[in-house]
Structures are given as C-alpha cells and as structure tokens.
Coordinates of C-alpha atoms in Angstrom, one line a residue:
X1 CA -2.5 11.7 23.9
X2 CA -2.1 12.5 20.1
X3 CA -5.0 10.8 18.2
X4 CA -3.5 8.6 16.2
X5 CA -5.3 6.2 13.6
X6 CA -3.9 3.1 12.0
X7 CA -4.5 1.5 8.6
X8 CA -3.2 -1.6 7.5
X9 CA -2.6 -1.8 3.9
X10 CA -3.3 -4.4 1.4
X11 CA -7.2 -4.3 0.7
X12 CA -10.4 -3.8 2.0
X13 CA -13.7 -1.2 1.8
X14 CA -14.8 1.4 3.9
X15 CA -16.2 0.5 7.1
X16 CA -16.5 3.7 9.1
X17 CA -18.2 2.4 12.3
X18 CA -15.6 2.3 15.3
X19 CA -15.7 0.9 18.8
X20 CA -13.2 0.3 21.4
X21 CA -13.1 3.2 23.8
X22 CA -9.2 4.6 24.2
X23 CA -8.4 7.9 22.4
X24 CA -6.2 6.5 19.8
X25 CA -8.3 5.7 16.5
X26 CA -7.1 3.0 14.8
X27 CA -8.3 1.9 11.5
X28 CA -7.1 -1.9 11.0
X29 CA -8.3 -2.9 7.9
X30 CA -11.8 -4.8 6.2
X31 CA -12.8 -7.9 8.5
X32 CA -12.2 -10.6 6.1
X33 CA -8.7 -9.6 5.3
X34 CA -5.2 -10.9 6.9
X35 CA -4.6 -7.1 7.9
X36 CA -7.0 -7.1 9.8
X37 CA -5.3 -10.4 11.3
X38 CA -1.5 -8.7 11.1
X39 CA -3.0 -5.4 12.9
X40 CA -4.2 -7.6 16.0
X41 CA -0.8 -9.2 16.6
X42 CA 0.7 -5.9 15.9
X43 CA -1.1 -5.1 18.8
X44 CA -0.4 -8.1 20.6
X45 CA 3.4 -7.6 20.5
X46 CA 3.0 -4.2 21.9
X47 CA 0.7 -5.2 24.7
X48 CA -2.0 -2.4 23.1
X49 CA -5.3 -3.5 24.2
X50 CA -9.0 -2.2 23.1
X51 CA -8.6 0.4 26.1
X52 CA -6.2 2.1 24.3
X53 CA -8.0 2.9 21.0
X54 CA -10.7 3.1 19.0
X55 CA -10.9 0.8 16.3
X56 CA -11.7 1.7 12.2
X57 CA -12.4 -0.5 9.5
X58 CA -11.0 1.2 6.2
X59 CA -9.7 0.9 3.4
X60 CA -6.2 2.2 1.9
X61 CA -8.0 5.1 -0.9
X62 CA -9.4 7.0 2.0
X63 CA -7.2 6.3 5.0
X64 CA -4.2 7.4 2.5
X65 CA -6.4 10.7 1.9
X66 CA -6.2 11.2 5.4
X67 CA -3.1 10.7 6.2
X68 CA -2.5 13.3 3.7
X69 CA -5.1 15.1 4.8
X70 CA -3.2 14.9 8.3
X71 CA -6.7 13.7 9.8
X72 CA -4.8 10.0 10.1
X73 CA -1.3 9.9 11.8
X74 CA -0.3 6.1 11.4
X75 CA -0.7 4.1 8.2
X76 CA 0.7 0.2 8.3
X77 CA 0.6 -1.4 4.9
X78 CA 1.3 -5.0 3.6
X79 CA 2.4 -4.5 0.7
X80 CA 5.2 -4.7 -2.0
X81 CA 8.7 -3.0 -1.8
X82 CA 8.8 -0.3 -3.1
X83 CA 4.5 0.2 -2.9
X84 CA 3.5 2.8 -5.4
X85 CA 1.0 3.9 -2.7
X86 CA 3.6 5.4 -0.3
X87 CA 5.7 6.9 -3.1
X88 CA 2.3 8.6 -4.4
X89 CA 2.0 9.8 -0.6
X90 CA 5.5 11.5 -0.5
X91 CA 4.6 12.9 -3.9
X92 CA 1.8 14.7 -2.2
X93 CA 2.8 15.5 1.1
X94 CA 6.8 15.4 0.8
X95 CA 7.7 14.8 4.7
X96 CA 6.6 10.7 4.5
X97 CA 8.4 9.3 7.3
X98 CA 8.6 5.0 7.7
X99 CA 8.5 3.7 11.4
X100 CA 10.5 0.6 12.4
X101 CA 9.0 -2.5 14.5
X102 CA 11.0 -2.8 17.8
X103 CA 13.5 -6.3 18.0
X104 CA 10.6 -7.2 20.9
X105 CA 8.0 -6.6 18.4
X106 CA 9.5 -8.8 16.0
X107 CA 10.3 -11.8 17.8
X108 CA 6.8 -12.1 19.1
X109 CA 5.7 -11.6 15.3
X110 CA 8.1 -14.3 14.4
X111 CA 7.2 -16.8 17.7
X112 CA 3.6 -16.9 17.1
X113 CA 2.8 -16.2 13.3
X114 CA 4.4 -16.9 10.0
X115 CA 5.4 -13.8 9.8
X116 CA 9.6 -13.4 9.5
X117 CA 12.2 -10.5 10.0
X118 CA 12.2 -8.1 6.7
X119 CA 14.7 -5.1 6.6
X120 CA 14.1 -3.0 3.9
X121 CA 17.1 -1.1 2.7
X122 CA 17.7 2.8 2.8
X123 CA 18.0 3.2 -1.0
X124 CA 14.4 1.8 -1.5
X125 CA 12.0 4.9 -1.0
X126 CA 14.2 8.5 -1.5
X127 CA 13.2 9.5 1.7
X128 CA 14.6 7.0 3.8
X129 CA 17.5 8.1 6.3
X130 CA 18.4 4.3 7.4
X131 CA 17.1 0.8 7.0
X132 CA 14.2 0.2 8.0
X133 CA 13.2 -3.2 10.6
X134 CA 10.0 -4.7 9.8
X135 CA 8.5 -8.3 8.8
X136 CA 7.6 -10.2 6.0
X137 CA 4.7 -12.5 4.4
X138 CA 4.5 -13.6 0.8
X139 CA 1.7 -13.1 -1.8
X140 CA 0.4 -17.0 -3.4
X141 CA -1.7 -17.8 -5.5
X142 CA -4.3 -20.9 -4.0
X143 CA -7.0 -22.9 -6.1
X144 CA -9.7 -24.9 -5.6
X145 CA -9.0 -28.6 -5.7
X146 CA -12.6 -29.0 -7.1
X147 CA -12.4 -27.0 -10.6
X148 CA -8.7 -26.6 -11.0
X149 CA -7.7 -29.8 -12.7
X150 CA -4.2 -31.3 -13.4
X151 CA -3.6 -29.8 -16.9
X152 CA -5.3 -26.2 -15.7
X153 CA -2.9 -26.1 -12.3
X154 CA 0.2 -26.8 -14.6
X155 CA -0.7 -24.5 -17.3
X156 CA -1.4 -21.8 -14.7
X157 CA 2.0 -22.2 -12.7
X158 CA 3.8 -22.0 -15.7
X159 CA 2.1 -18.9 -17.5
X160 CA 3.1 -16.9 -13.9
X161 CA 6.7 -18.0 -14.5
X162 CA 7.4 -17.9 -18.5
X163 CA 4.8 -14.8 -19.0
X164 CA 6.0 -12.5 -15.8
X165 CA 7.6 -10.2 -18.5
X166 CA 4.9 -9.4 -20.0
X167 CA 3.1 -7.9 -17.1
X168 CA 3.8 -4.4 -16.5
X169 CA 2.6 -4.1 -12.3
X170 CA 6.3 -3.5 -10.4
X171 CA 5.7 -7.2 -8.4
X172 CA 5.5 -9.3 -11.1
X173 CA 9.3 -8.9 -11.1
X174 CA 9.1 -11.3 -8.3
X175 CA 7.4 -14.4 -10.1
X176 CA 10.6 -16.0 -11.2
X177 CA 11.8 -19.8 -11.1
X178 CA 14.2 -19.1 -8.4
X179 CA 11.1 -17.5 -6.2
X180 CA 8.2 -19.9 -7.2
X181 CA 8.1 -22.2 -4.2
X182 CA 8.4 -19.5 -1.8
X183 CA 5.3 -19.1 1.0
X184 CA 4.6 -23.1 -0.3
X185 CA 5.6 -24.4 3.6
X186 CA 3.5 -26.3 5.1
X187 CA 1.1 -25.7 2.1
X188 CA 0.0 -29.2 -0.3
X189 CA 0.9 -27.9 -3.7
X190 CA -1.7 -28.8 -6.9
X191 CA -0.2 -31.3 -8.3
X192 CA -0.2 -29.4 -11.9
X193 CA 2.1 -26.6 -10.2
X194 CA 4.1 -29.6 -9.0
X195 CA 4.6 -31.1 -11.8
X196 CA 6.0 -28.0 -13.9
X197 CA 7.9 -26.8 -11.0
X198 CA 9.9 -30.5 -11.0
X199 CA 10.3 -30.3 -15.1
X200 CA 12.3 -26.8 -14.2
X201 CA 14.0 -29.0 -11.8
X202 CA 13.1 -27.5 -8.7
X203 CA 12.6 -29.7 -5.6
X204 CA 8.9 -30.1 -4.2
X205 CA 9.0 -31.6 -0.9
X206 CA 5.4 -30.5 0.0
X207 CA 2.1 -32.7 0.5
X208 CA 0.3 -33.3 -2.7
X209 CA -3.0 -31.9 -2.8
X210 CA -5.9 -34.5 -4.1
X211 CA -8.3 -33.1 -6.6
X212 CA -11.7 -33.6 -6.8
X213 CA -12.5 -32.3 -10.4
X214 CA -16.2 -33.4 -11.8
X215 CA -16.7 -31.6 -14.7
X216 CA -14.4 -29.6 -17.4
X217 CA -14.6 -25.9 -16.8
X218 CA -13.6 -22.8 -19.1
X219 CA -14.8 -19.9 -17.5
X220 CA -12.9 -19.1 -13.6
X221 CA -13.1 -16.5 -11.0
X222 CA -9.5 -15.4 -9.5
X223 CA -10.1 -13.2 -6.2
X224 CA -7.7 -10.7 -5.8
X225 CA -8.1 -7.4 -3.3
X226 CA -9.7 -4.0 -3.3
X227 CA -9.0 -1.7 -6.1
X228 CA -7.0 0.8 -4.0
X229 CA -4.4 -2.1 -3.0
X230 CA -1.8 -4.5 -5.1
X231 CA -3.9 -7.6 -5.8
X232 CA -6.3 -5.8 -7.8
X233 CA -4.5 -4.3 -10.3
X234 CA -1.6 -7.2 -10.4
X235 CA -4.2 -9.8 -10.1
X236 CA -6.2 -7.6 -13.1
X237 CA -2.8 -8.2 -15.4
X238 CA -2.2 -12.0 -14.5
X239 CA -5.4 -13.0 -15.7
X240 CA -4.9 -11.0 -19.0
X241 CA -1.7 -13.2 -19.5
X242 CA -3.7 -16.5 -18.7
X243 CA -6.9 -15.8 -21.4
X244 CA -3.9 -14.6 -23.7
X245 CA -1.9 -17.3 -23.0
X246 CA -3.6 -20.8 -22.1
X247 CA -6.0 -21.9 -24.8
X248 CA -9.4 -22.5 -24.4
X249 CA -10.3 -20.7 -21.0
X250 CA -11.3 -17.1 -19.3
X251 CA -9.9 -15.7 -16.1
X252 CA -12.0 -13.4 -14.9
X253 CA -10.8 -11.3 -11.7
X254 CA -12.8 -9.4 -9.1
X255 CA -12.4 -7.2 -6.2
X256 CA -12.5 -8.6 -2.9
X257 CA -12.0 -8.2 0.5
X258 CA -8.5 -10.0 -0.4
X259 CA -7.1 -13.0 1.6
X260 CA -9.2 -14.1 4.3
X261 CA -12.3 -13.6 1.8
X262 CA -10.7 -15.2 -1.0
X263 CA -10.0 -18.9 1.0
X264 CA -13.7 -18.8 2.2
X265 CA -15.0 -18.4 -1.1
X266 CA -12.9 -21.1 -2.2
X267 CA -14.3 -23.5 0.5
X268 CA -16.9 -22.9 -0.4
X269 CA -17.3 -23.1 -3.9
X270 CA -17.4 -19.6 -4.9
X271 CA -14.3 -19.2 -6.2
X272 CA -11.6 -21.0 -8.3
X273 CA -8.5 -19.0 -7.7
X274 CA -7.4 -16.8 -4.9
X275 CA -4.7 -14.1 -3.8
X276 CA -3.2 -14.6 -0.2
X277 CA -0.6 -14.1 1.8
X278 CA 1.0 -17.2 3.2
X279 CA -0.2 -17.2 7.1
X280 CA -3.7 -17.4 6.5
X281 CA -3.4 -20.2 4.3
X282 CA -1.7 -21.7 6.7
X283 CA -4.1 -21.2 9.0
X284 CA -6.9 -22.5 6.7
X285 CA -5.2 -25.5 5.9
X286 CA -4.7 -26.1 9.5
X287 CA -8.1 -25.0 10.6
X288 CA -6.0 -21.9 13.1
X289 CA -6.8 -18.5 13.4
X290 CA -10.1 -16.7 11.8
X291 CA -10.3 -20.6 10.6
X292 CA -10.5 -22.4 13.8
X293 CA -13.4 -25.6 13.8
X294 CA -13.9 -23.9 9.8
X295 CA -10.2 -25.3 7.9
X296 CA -9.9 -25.3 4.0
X297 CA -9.8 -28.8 2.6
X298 CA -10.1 -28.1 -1.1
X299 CA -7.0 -25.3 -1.6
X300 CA -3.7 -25.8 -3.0
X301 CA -0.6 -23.6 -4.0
X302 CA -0.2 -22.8 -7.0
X303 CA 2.5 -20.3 -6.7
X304 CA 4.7 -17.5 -5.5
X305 CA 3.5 -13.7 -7.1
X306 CA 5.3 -11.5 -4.3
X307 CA 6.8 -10.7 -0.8
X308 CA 3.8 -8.5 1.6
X309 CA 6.3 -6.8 3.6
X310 CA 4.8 -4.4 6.6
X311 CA 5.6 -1.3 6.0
X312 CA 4.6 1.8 8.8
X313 CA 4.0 5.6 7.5
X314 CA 3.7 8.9 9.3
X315 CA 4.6 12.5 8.5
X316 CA 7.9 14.3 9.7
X317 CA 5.4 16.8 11.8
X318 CA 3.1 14.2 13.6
X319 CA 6.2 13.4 16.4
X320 CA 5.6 10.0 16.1
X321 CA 8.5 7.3 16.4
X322 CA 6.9 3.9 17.2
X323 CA 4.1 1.9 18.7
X324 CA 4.9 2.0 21.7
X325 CA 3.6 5.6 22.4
X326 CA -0.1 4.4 22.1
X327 CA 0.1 1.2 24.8
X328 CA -0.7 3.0 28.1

C-alpha cells in the first residue's frame, strides 16, 4: 500500500511521535484541536480503524513542507475558501489536486456531527476541474461569561461587524450583518452580542447566556490558533480593530492549540475570548465529545468570523482519488 499521511488543517504544533500500527501514516492534527476531532469521524465514515495507519500529530507549516516535499501524500484542512495555504502549495508544486468526500461519507458526517454538506465551486482554486463535495463548520468567536460584561460583549459584536473592512485577512469578508448569527445554534448568545444584533434588527432566538462579571477588566486574552493556520493571523487583525476601536481596553491575542484548547482555557479561567468552530462548542456547552462529564458553563457566542470548510489535497502524481483506498 502507498504510504499515505494525513494532516488536518486549521492549527496545531508539531508532535512527531506516532502509534497505531497499519502502513498508512496519518498525521491528524494537535490533540486539543477540533481537527483532531474532524480527522476521527473522517475516519469513522470510512470505516478506517487504527489497524490501518499510523497516526501523526502535526501541524500545517511542516506537513505542507512535506506534501511538497512529496514525503506526505494526503493533506485535509479546515479552513477558509479559497485558504491561502493550498494556493501557496500549487505555487510551489503546480500539480495540487483536491479530493471529494463520498455522498456515504457525508451523510454520516452530517448524522452524527454538526458538520453540513459544503460544495465548493470549480472557479475557486485555478486548478480545479469540477466542484468539489465536502462539509462545512463555521469559525465563532466565544467569551467568558465571567470577564466579558454587557457593554464589552456589545462593543465587541459590533466592532466585528462595522470594522470588517478594515481588516485585510481574505475571511474577514465573511463578518457581515447578514452572516453574524451563523454557527449561534444551539449556542446561548452574550447578551451584549444580543443586544446589537436585535438593534440591526436581526432575530435572536437563542438562550441567553447569564454573566457572572465581578470586577471591571481592561486588559483580555483572545485565543486564536497556531501561526501556520487562519486564526492566528485573522485573530492577530481583529484584536488590532478592537484596541483601535473600543475605548479603554487591550486585546491581546496568542497562539494556541486553537478550538478545543481555546473553550478549556475559557472554563477555566484562562482565557477571555476564544476562536472555534461551531461543533465543539456545541459539544462544550452540552458537555459531548472531548467534553463529556467536563461541559463549558461560562461561554457564550459572540459572533460569526467565517465558514471552516474541509478541504482534501494531494498531487496529480501520488494516484490518489479518495479515502477509501486506505480502509482495508
């Protein structure tokens, strides 16, 4: 069998230990991220178990070196469409070729996540031959019930709407009015974010979140990702627009292991602001998943910043079409 290793995008470090014992190497992502999460029910939906390969732990700077390199075959990413990463792939190796998910795959995605049927279109990425079939999560932005008061909540939701101009990152395109609530279900919204989101006369049918807020704060950490994914650098310029923007405050922004990481450090108390996609809030709200027994009581949405769409690379010359090679 062609070794073959995988690498979810969105964030993460470089965890080179492996285990698992097939002949396919995988690399799935950092722990404490939701592509780590994804890469699993990827898996799932193929019927690929450990026997069938070897399992990494990387992140997107060195796996997209290999893949380059042509020492990794596979790379999945969550990310935003188009993701400058895969265009700066084709740059550099010019026979970048994007795998759909199988109908099969998708309806199991879409029966037991929150994950939901994504097509992205031919004209996206100049290589594309044909539309690609995929799924679909959305970037939001949580915060901590404890330090993010009314006022703060409000004046945050509405900087990421009114000031989305003024960041440069390609996603911020997304953080319009029309968007804002999107990834919100079955979320309880800060009622700040509620409150401007009604002004703009948008309907908010969600659970209001109850704050906890002892003392007045000006200085707050926003978790984003690792530096080679989106949140990083996106999450880098949204916290310029908020010191630049809301009086009296400082945003500062640092690298994590992105979503998973970013709701436990806002249970517990480490955090005031963090970059997720949708399912795993869900599940930390809900106490589900890597959250079972452990759930999230003090996190709200805030808002929408982007769709994480899955997105699977190869090269023209590996052979590869789909999955469903590595399952034995």
């Amino acid at each position: 069998m062609k070794k073959i290793i995988l690498f979810i995008v969105m964030s993460g470090v470089l965890l080179l230990a492996a285990c698992g014992g097939g002949d396919t190497s995988i690399a799935i992502g950092p722990p404490a991220s939701e592509t780590n999460s994804v890469s699993k029910l990827i898996f799932e939906a193929y019927g690929i178990t450990e026997d069938d390969y070897s399992e990494y732990q990387e992140g997107f700077g060195d796996a997209a070196d290999m893949v380059q390199d042509g020492n990794i075959d596979i790379s999945v990413g969550i990310l935003g469409v188009p993701a400058g990463s895969i265009e700066s792939l084709q740059a550099s190796a010019g026979n970048v070729k994007m795998i759909s998910l199988t109908e099969d795959a998708i309806n199991y995605m879409e029966e037991n996540s929150g994950y939901l049927r994504y097509t992205i279109p031919a004209e996206t990425y100049d290589f594309l031959e044909e539309d690609v079939e995929t799924v679909t999560a959305y970037a939001v932005l949580m915060g901590n019930t404890d330090t993010i008061d009314e006022e703060m909540g409000y004046e945050l939701a509405k900087s990421m709407i009114e000031n989305a101009e003024d960041n440069t990152h390609a996603q911020s395109e997304h953080m319009i009015l029309e968007n804002a609530l999107s990834g919100s279900e079955g979320l309880p919204i800060h009622p700040g974010a509620k409150r401007y989101y009604e002004e703009q006369g948008l309907t908010v049918d969600n659970p209001v979140a109850e704050l906890n807020v002892n003392e007045e704060k000006s200085d707050f950490i926003l978790g984003t990702g690792s530096q080679g994914g989106t949140y990083y650098p996106l999450g880098g310029e949204m916290a310029t627009i908020w010191n630049n923007t809301i009086d009296g405050i400082s945003v500062t922004n640092t690298e994590t292991g992105a979503s998973i990481e970013n709701l436990v450090s806002i249970r517990d108390g480490n955090m005031d602001l963090g970059m997720t996609v949708h399912v795993p809030a869900q599940d930390a709200i809900n106490g589900d998943g890597d959250f079972e027994d452990n759930e999230v009581t003090n996190a709200a949405f805030i808002g929408h910043i982007y769709p994480e769409v899955v997105q699977i690379v190869t090269l023209e010359d590996s052979g590869i079409e789909g999955f469903e090679e590595i399952a034995k």
